[in-house]
PDB file of C-alpha atoms in Angstrom:
ATOM      1  CA  MET A 185     331.765 -15.272 157.319  1.00 46.00           C
ATOM      2  CA  THR A 186     334.136 -15.444 154.345  1.00 43.00           C
ATOM      3  CA  PRO A 187     333.663 -13.145 151.336  1.00 42.00           C
ATOM      4  CA  GLY A 188     332.896 -16.142 149.146  1.00 43.00           C
ATOM      5  CA  ALA A 189     330.005 -17.130 151.425  1.00 47.00           C
ATOM      6  CA  GLN A 190     328.186 -13.821 150.950  1.00 48.00           C
ATOM      7  CA  HIS A 191     327.476 -14.134 147.227  1.00 51.00           C
ATOM      8  CA  PRO A 192     324.974 -17.011 147.412  1.00 51.00           C
ATOM      9  CA  ASN A 193     322.873 -14.975 149.835  1.00 52.00           C
ATOM     10  CA  GLU A 194     322.591 -11.855 147.677  1.00 49.00           C
ATOM     11  CA  PRO A 195     320.055 -13.182 145.087  1.00 49.00           C
ATOM     12  CA  ALA A 196     317.783 -14.262 147.957  1.00 47.00           C
ATOM     13  CA  ALA A 197     317.390 -10.673 149.203  1.00 43.00           C
ATOM     14  CA  GLN A 198     314.554  -9.749 146.811  1.00 48.00           C
ATOM     15  CA  PRO A 199     312.401 -12.848 147.522  1.00 46.00           C
ATOM     16  CA  LEU A 200     312.900 -12.193 151.238  1.00 48.00           C
ATOM     17  CA  ARG A 201     311.515  -8.682 150.829  1.00 72.00           C
ATOM     18  CA  SER A 202     308.531 -10.095 148.950  1.00 80.00           C
ATOM     19  CA  ASP A 203     307.947 -12.649 151.680  1.00 82.00           C
ATOM     20  CA  ALA A 204     308.164  -9.917 154.283  1.00 81.00           C
ATOM     21  CA  GLU A 205     305.553  -7.843 152.465  1.00 86.00           C
ATOM     22  CA  ARG A 206     303.250 -10.857 152.156  1.00 89.00           C
ATOM     23  CA  ASN A 207     303.645 -11.522 155.873  1.00 90.00           C
ATOM     24  CA  ARG A 208     302.845  -7.904 156.625  1.00 93.00           C
ATOM     25  CA  GLU A 209     299.630  -8.045 154.605  1.00 94.00           C
ATOM     26  CA  ARG A 210     298.643 -11.346 156.207  1.00 95.00           C
ATOM     27  CA  ILE A 211     299.176  -9.855 159.655  1.00 97.00           C
ATOM     28  CA  ILE A 212     297.104  -6.764 158.856  1.00 97.00           C
ATOM     29  CA  ALA A 213     294.261  -8.878 157.450  1.00 97.00           C
ATOM     30  CA  ALA A 214     294.366 -11.174 160.469  1.00 97.00           C
ATOM     31  CA  ALA A 215     294.417  -8.215 162.860  1.00 97.00           C
ATOM     32  CA  ARG A 216     291.326  -6.746 161.183  1.00 97.00           C
ATOM     33  CA  THR A 217     289.509 -10.021 161.802  1.00 97.00           C
ATOM     34  CA  VAL A 218     290.701 -10.491 165.376  1.00 97.00           C
ATOM     35  CA  PHE A 219     290.245  -6.876 166.488  1.00 96.00           C
ATOM     36  CA  ALA A 220     286.801  -6.623 164.880  1.00 95.00           C
ATOM     37  CA  ARG A 221     285.728  -9.737 166.772  1.00 93.00           C
ATOM     38  CA  ASP A 222     287.532  -9.316 170.102  1.00 93.00           C
ATOM     39  CA  GLY A 223     288.394  -5.624 170.353  1.00 93.00           C
ATOM     40  CA  LEU A 224     291.813  -4.182 171.077  1.00 94.00           C
ATOM     41  CA  SER A 225     292.210  -6.320 174.168  1.00 92.00           C
ATOM     42  CA  ALA A 226     293.094  -9.160 171.795  1.00 95.00           C
ATOM     43  CA  SER A 227     296.731 -10.187 172.130  1.00 94.00           C
ATOM     44  CA  MET A 228     299.425  -9.961 169.494  1.00 95.00           C
ATOM     45  CA  ALA A 229     299.784 -13.721 169.865  1.00 95.00           C
ATOM     46  CA  SER A 230     296.171 -14.242 168.818  1.00 96.00           C
ATOM     47  CA  VAL A 231     296.794 -12.108 165.730  1.00 97.00           C
ATOM     48  CA  SER A 232     299.921 -14.087 164.842  1.00 95.00           C
ATOM     49  CA  ARG A 233     297.958 -17.344 165.144  1.00 96.00           C
ATOM     50  CA  GLU A 234     295.200 -15.993 162.911  1.00 97.00           C
ATOM     51  CA  ALA A 235     297.822 -14.872 160.374  1.00 96.00           C
ATOM     52  CA  GLY A 236     299.687 -18.181 160.521  1.00 95.00           C
ATOM     53  CA  VAL A 237     303.033 -16.535 161.282  1.00 94.00           C
ATOM     54  CA  GLY A 238     305.409 -16.879 164.218  1.00 94.00           C
ATOM     55  CA  ILE A 239     305.292 -14.325 167.006  1.00 94.00           C
ATOM     56  CA  ALA A 240     308.834 -13.187 166.169  1.00 94.00           C
ATOM     57  CA  THR A 241     307.739 -12.507 162.586  1.00 93.00           C
ATOM     58  CA  MET A 242     304.841 -10.506 163.981  1.00 93.00           C
ATOM     59  CA  PHE A 243     307.154  -8.306 166.044  1.00 94.00           C
ATOM     60  CA  ARG A 244     309.595  -7.841 163.172  1.00 92.00           C
ATOM     61  CA  ARG A 245     306.800  -6.388 161.052  1.00 93.00           C
ATOM     62  CA  PHE A 246     305.079  -4.534 163.909  1.00 95.00           C
ATOM     63  CA  PRO A 247     307.366  -3.958 166.918  1.00 95.00           C
ATOM     64  CA  THR A 248     304.505  -2.409 168.904  1.00 94.00           C
ATOM     65  CA  LYS A 249     300.774  -2.928 169.028  1.00 94.00           C
ATOM     66  CA  ALA A 250     300.258   0.784 168.341  1.00 95.00           C
ATOM     67  CA  GLU A 251     301.999   0.364 164.964  1.00 96.00           C
ATOM     68  CA  LEU A 252     299.662  -2.508 164.126  1.00 97.00           C
ATOM     69  CA  VAL A 253     296.635  -0.475 165.207  1.00 97.00           C
ATOM     70  CA  ASP A 254     297.793   2.360 162.939  1.00 96.00           C
ATOM     71  CA  ALA A 255     298.116   0.012 159.956  1.00 96.00           C
ATOM     72  CA  VAL A 256     294.742  -1.615 160.587  1.00 97.00           C
ATOM     73  CA  PHE A 257     292.593   1.383 161.480  1.00 97.00           C
ATOM     74  CA  ALA A 258     294.061   4.409 159.689  1.00 94.00           C
ATOM     75  CA  ASP A 259     291.696   3.870 156.758  1.00 94.00           C
ATOM     76  CA  ARG A 260     288.699   3.501 159.066  1.00 95.00           C
ATOM     77  CA  MET A 261     289.629   6.644 160.901  1.00 96.00           C
ATOM     78  CA  GLY A 262     289.742   8.232 157.456  1.00 95.00           C
ATOM     79  CA  ALA A 263     286.173   7.038 156.849  1.00 96.00           C
ATOM     80  CA  TYR A 264     285.240   8.483 160.234  1.00 96.00           C
ATOM     81  CA  ALA A 265     286.715  11.842 159.196  1.00 96.00           C
ATOM     82  CA  ASP A 266     284.727  11.586 155.950  1.00 96.00           C
ATOM     83  CA  ALA A 267     281.537  11.123 158.018  1.00 96.00           C
ATOM     84  CA  VAL A 268     282.294  14.410 159.767  1.00 97.00           C
ATOM     85  CA  ALA A 269     282.844  16.124 156.403  1.00 97.00           C
ATOM     86  CA  THR A 270     279.506  14.763 155.178  1.00 97.00           C
ATOM     87  CA  ALA A 271     277.816  16.083 158.307  1.00 98.00           C
ATOM     88  CA  LEU A 272     279.344  19.522 157.745  1.00 98.00           C
ATOM     89  CA  ASP A 273     277.966  19.537 154.200  1.00 98.00           C
ATOM     90  CA  ASP A 274     274.396  18.996 155.415  1.00 98.00           C
ATOM     91  CA  PRO A 275     272.438  22.264 155.027  1.00 98.00           C
ATOM     92  CA  ASP A 276     270.726  21.489 158.352  1.00 98.00           C
ATOM     93  CA  PRO A 277     273.460  21.399 161.044  1.00 98.00           C
ATOM     94  CA  TRP A 278     271.252  19.497 163.508  1.00 98.00           C
ATOM     95  CA  ASN A 279     270.530  16.792 160.932  1.00 98.00           C
ATOM     96  CA  GLY A 280     274.238  16.702 160.138  1.00 98.00           C
ATOM     97  CA  PHE A 281     275.087  16.343 163.821  1.00 98.00           C
ATOM     98  CA  VAL A 282     272.567  13.531 164.334  1.00 98.00           C
ATOM     99  CA  GLY A 283     273.712  11.810 161.148  1.00 97.00           C
ATOM    100  CA  TYR A 284     277.316  11.930 162.314  1.00 97.00           C
ATOM    101  CA  ILE A 285     276.470  10.351 165.691  1.00 97.00           C
ATOM    102  CA  GLU A 286     274.447   7.590 164.059  1.00 97.00           C
ATOM    103  CA  THR A 287     277.172   6.879 161.477  1.00 97.00           C
ATOM    104  CA  ALA A 288     280.056   6.882 163.962  1.00 97.00           C
ATOM    105  CA  CYS A 289     278.198   4.667 166.423  1.00 97.00           C
ATOM    106  CA  ALA A 290     277.264   2.272 163.621  1.00 97.00           C
ATOM    107  CA  MET A 291     280.953   2.027 162.707  1.00 97.00           C
ATOM    108  CA  GLN A 292     281.662   1.082 166.309  1.00 96.00           C
ATOM    109  CA  ALA A 293     278.849  -1.474 166.312  1.00 96.00           C
ATOM    110  CA  VAL A 294     280.204  -3.490 163.385  1.00 94.00           C
ATOM    111  CA  ASP A 295     283.815  -3.503 164.568  1.00 95.00           C
ATOM    112  CA  SER A 296     284.695  -3.961 168.239  1.00 94.00           C
ATOM    113  CA  GLY A 297     288.250  -2.865 167.507  1.00 95.00           C
ATOM    114  CA  PHE A 298     287.117   0.439 166.061  1.00 96.00           C
ATOM    115  CA  ALA A 299     284.690   0.825 168.959  1.00 95.00           C
ATOM    116  CA  ASP A 300     287.775   0.788 171.166  1.00 95.00           C
ATOM    117  CA  VAL A 301     289.877   2.998 168.879  1.00 96.00           C
ATOM    118  CA  LEU A 302     287.444   5.895 169.296  1.00 95.00           C
ATOM    119  CA  THR A 303     287.933   5.718 173.074  1.00 96.00           C
ATOM    120  CA  MET A 304     291.742   5.496 173.053  1.00 96.00           C
ATOM    121  CA  VAL A 305     294.699   7.611 171.952  1.00 96.00           C
ATOM    122  CA  PHE A 306     297.860   6.208 170.337  1.00 95.00           C
ATOM    123  CA  PRO A 307     300.428   9.041 170.073  1.00 95.00           C
ATOM    124  CA  THR A 308     302.841   6.982 167.962  1.00 94.00           C
ATOM    125  CA  ALA A 309     300.108   6.025 165.451  1.00 95.00           C
ATOM    126  CA  LYS A 310     300.723   9.145 163.390  1.00 94.00           C
ATOM    127  CA  THR A 311     298.338   8.570 160.474  1.00 95.00           C
ATOM    128  CA  LEU A 312     295.475   7.463 162.686  1.00 95.00           C
ATOM    129  CA  GLU A 313     295.888  10.392 165.081  1.00 95.00           C
ATOM    130  CA  GLU A 314     296.174  12.954 162.281  1.00 95.00           C
ATOM    131  CA  ARG A 315     292.840  11.775 160.904  1.00 96.00           C
ATOM    132  CA  ARG A 316     291.279  11.761 164.351  1.00 95.00           C
ATOM    133  CA  ASN A 317     292.377  15.373 164.883  1.00 95.00           C
ATOM    134  CA  GLN A 318     291.004  16.333 161.472  1.00 95.00           C
ATOM    135  CA  ALA A 319     287.649  14.817 162.407  1.00 95.00           C
ATOM    136  CA  TYR A 320     287.626  16.515 165.799  1.00 94.00           C
ATOM    137  CA  GLU A 321     288.240  19.958 164.297  1.00 96.00           C
ATOM    138  CA  GLY A 322     285.301  19.404 161.949  1.00 97.00           C
ATOM    139  CA  MET A 323     283.069  18.314 164.814  1.00 96.00           C
ATOM    140  CA  VAL A 324     283.860  21.477 166.795  1.00 96.00           C
ATOM    141  CA  GLN A 325     282.589  23.473 163.810  1.00 97.00           C
ATOM    142  CA  LEU A 326     279.485  21.310 163.477  1.00 98.00           C
ATOM    143  CA  ILE A 327     278.647  21.603 167.179  1.00 98.00           C
ATOM    144  CA  GLY A 328     278.812  25.395 166.938  1.00 98.00           C
ATOM    145  CA  ARG A 329     276.523  25.411 163.920  1.00 98.00           C
ATOM    146  CA  ALA A 330     274.018  23.027 165.534  1.00 98.00           C
ATOM    147  CA  LYS A 331     273.890  25.204 168.644  1.00 98.00           C
ATOM    148  CA  ALA A 332     273.334  28.292 166.482  1.00 98.00           C
ATOM    149  CA  THR A 333     270.157  26.721 165.073  1.00 97.00           C
ATOM    150  CA  GLY A 334     268.799  26.290 168.601  1.00 97.00           C
ATOM    151  CA  ARG A 335     268.439  22.510 168.169  1.00 97.00           C
ATOM    152  CA  LEU A 336     271.518  21.368 170.149  1.00 98.00           C
ATOM    153  CA  ARG A 337     271.497  22.143 173.867  1.00 97.00           C
ATOM    154  CA  GLU A 338     273.864  24.974 174.763  1.00 97.00           C
ATOM    155  CA  ASP A 339     275.665  23.099 177.540  1.00 97.00           C
ATOM    156  CA  PHE A 340     276.844  20.331 175.216  1.00 97.00           C
ATOM    157  CA  ASP A 341     280.644  20.298 175.120  1.00 96.00           C
ATOM    158  CA  ALA A 342     282.843  18.885 172.354  1.00 95.00           C
ATOM    159  CA  SER A 343     284.536  16.654 174.927  1.00 94.00           C
ATOM    160  CA  ASP A 344     281.137  15.005 175.476  1.00 96.00           C
ATOM    161  CA  LEU A 345     281.662  13.238 172.146  1.00 95.00           C
ATOM    162  CA  VAL A 346     284.332  11.128 173.833  1.00 94.00           C
ATOM    163  CA  LEU A 347     281.900  10.127 176.565  1.00 96.00           C
ATOM    164  CA  LEU A 348     279.304   9.275 173.934  1.00 96.00           C
ATOM    165  CA  HIS A 349     281.739   6.984 172.129  1.00 96.00           C
ATOM    166  CA  MET A 350     282.825   5.422 175.424  1.00 96.00           C
ATOM    167  CA  ALA A 351     279.202   4.711 176.301  1.00 96.00           C
ATOM    168  CA  ASN A 352     278.488   3.185 172.905  1.00 96.00           C
ATOM    169  CA  ALA A 353     281.678   1.098 172.975  1.00 95.00           C
ATOM    170  CA  GLY A 354     280.660  -0.258 176.353  1.00 95.00           C
ATOM    171  CA  VAL A 355     277.258  -1.294 175.031  1.00 96.00           C
ATOM    172  CA  VAL A 356     278.720  -2.807 171.856  1.00 94.00           C
ATOM    173  CA  ASN A 357     281.332  -4.820 173.750  1.00 91.00           C
ATOM    174  CA  ALA A 358     278.908  -5.911 176.472  1.00 93.00           C
ATOM    175  CA  THR A 359     276.022  -7.022 174.260  1.00 94.00           C
ATOM    176  CA  GLY A 360     277.955  -8.493 171.315  1.00 89.00           C
ATOM    177  CA  ASP A 361     275.927 -10.878 169.178  1.00 90.00           C
ATOM    178  CA  ALA A 362     273.477 -11.538 172.036  1.00 95.00           C
ATOM    179  CA  ALA A 363     271.757  -8.180 171.472  1.00 96.00           C
ATOM    180  CA  PRO A 364     273.462  -6.725 168.391  1.00 94.00           C
ATOM    181  CA  ASP A 365     271.019  -3.823 167.977  1.00 96.00           C
ATOM    182  CA  ALA A 366     270.963  -2.657 171.601  1.00 97.00           C
ATOM    183  CA  TRP A 367     273.328   0.187 170.733  1.00 97.00           C
ATOM    184  CA  ARG A 368     270.660   1.738 168.497  1.00 97.00           C
ATOM    185  CA  ARG A 369     268.336   2.332 171.438  1.00 97.00           C
ATOM    186  CA  VAL A 370     271.133   3.810 173.526  1.00 95.00           C
ATOM    187  CA  VAL A 371     272.123   6.162 170.704  1.00 97.00           C
ATOM    188  CA  ALA A 372     268.501   7.245 170.208  1.00 97.00           C
ATOM    189  CA  LEU A 373     268.211   7.984 173.929  1.00 96.00           C
ATOM    190  CA  LEU A 374     271.429  10.000 173.831  1.00 96.00           C
ATOM    191  CA  ILE A 375     270.375  12.011 170.770  1.00 97.00           C
ATOM    192  CA  GLN A 376     267.004  12.847 172.315  1.00 96.00           C
ATOM    193  CA  SER A 377     268.751  14.028 175.478  1.00 96.00           C
ATOM    194  CA  LEU A 378     270.919  16.391 173.448  1.00 97.00           C
ATOM    195  CA  GLU A 379     268.126  18.221 171.662  1.00 97.00           C
ATOM    196  CA  ALA A 380     267.071  21.639 172.901  1.00 97.00           C
ATOM    197  CA  PRO A 381     265.227  22.797 174.878  1.00 95.00           C
ATOM    198  CA  ALA A 382     267.378  21.185 177.545  1.00 94.00           C
ATOM    199  CA  ARG A 383     265.585  19.343 180.319  1.00 89.00           C
ATOM    200  CA  GLY A 384     267.601  19.932 183.442  1.00 92.00           C
ATOM    201  CA  VAL A 385     271.167  21.084 183.945  1.00 91.00           C
ATOM    202  CA  LEU A 386     274.215  18.968 183.173  1.00 93.00           C
ATOM    203  CA  PRO A 387     277.165  18.636 185.566  1.00 95.00           C
ATOM    204  CA  ASP A 388     280.352  20.376 184.455  1.00 95.00           C
ATOM    205  CA  PRO A 389     282.099  18.574 181.579  1.00 94.00           C
ATOM    206  CA  ALA A 390     285.062  16.358 182.390  1.00 92.00           C
ATOM    207  CA  GLY A 391     287.185  18.494 180.070  1.00 88.00           C
ATOM    208  CA  HIS A 392     289.504  17.757 177.181  1.00 89.00           C
ATOM    209  CA  GLU A 393     292.676  17.287 179.212  1.00 93.00           C
ATOM    210  CA  ALA A 394     291.126  14.816 181.651  1.00 94.00           C
ATOM    211  CA  LEU A 395     289.518  12.758 178.899  1.00 94.00           C
ATOM    212  CA  TYR A 396     292.713  12.802 176.840  1.00 93.00           C
ATOM    213  CA  LYS A 397     294.559  11.338 179.830  1.00 95.00           C
ATOM    214  CA  ALA A 398     291.884   8.662 180.148  1.00 95.00           C
ATOM    215  CA  MET A 399     292.097   7.818 176.442  1.00 95.00           C
ATOM    216  CA  LEU A 400     295.898   7.793 176.569  1.00 94.00           C
ATOM    217  CA  ARG A 401     295.875   5.443 179.552  1.00 94.00           C
ATOM    218  CA  ALA A 402     293.394   3.155 177.794  1.00 93.00           C
ATOM    219  CA  GLY A 403     295.543   3.160 174.663  1.00 92.00           C
ATOM    220  CA  GLN A 404     298.665   2.336 176.640  1.00 90.00           C
ATOM    221  CA  ALA A 405     296.879  -0.527 178.382  1.00 85.00           C
ATOM    222  CA  GLY A 406     295.563  -1.837 175.082  1.00 75.00           C
ATOM    223  CA  SER A 407     299.011  -1.614 173.482  1.00 72.00           C
ATOM    224  CA  THR A 408     300.873  -3.485 176.190  1.00 62.00           C
ATOM    225  CA  ALA A 409     302.376  -6.652 174.769  1.00 50.00           C
ATOM    226  CA  PRO A 410     305.574  -8.451 175.774  1.00 49.00           C
ATOM    227  CA  ALA A 411     308.279  -8.834 173.165  1.00 47.00           C
ATOM    228  CA  PRO A 412     308.949 -12.414 172.122  1.00 48.00           C
ATOM    229  CA  GLY A 413     311.573 -14.164 174.178  1.00 45.00           C
ATOM    230  CA  LYS A 414     312.945 -16.050 171.205  1.00 37.00           C
ATOM    231  CA  SER A 415     312.524 -16.074 167.475  1.00 36.00           C
ATOM    232  CA  GLY A 416     309.776 -18.081 165.872  1.00 36.00           C
TER     233      GLY A 416
END
């Protein structure tokens, strides 16, 4: 390209950046809609169609699905962390613990994508994972306090929270709009089973490392998406 041909392109740089930002916001808004409806199994192509942008534009803004998940759900993971903080502030740790479970499961129930997010790990989604870790640290404190009151069964393990969210996500995704309140009964059953005195003995917990591997594998499966073969 000759030097003289570069000048006409320079003034167009700023509008291009504005267009790129508008496309980014359209993609995020579309992803919120698609993921909330279809969960994280929804394809990047379905998001690009919802946003009205080409698949190549989608991958320019978000080269990986994990980056899109981070942009879409970081704020909701922040709200999830806030729910833990609210639970910690409750003067009755058992009430705080129950309130947290009900709030977190309700968040899953209204958004299939977030139902999945709580059962998956995305190591490259830095903001989302930082907020998840913040919430987890708070829950470990809350579990200890609830046990100290004698209301939470002693053999409950913090890793059981992952199983609880997996169970609720399964109910939410299976029942959908056919039985939209079914999750409430499942959560009530789970809460009642957690209250002391314990009735029976639980098997050994799966453990943090094993469940992390399961969540990581689920996140990797949910993030798999082929790069576009040609620009669009």
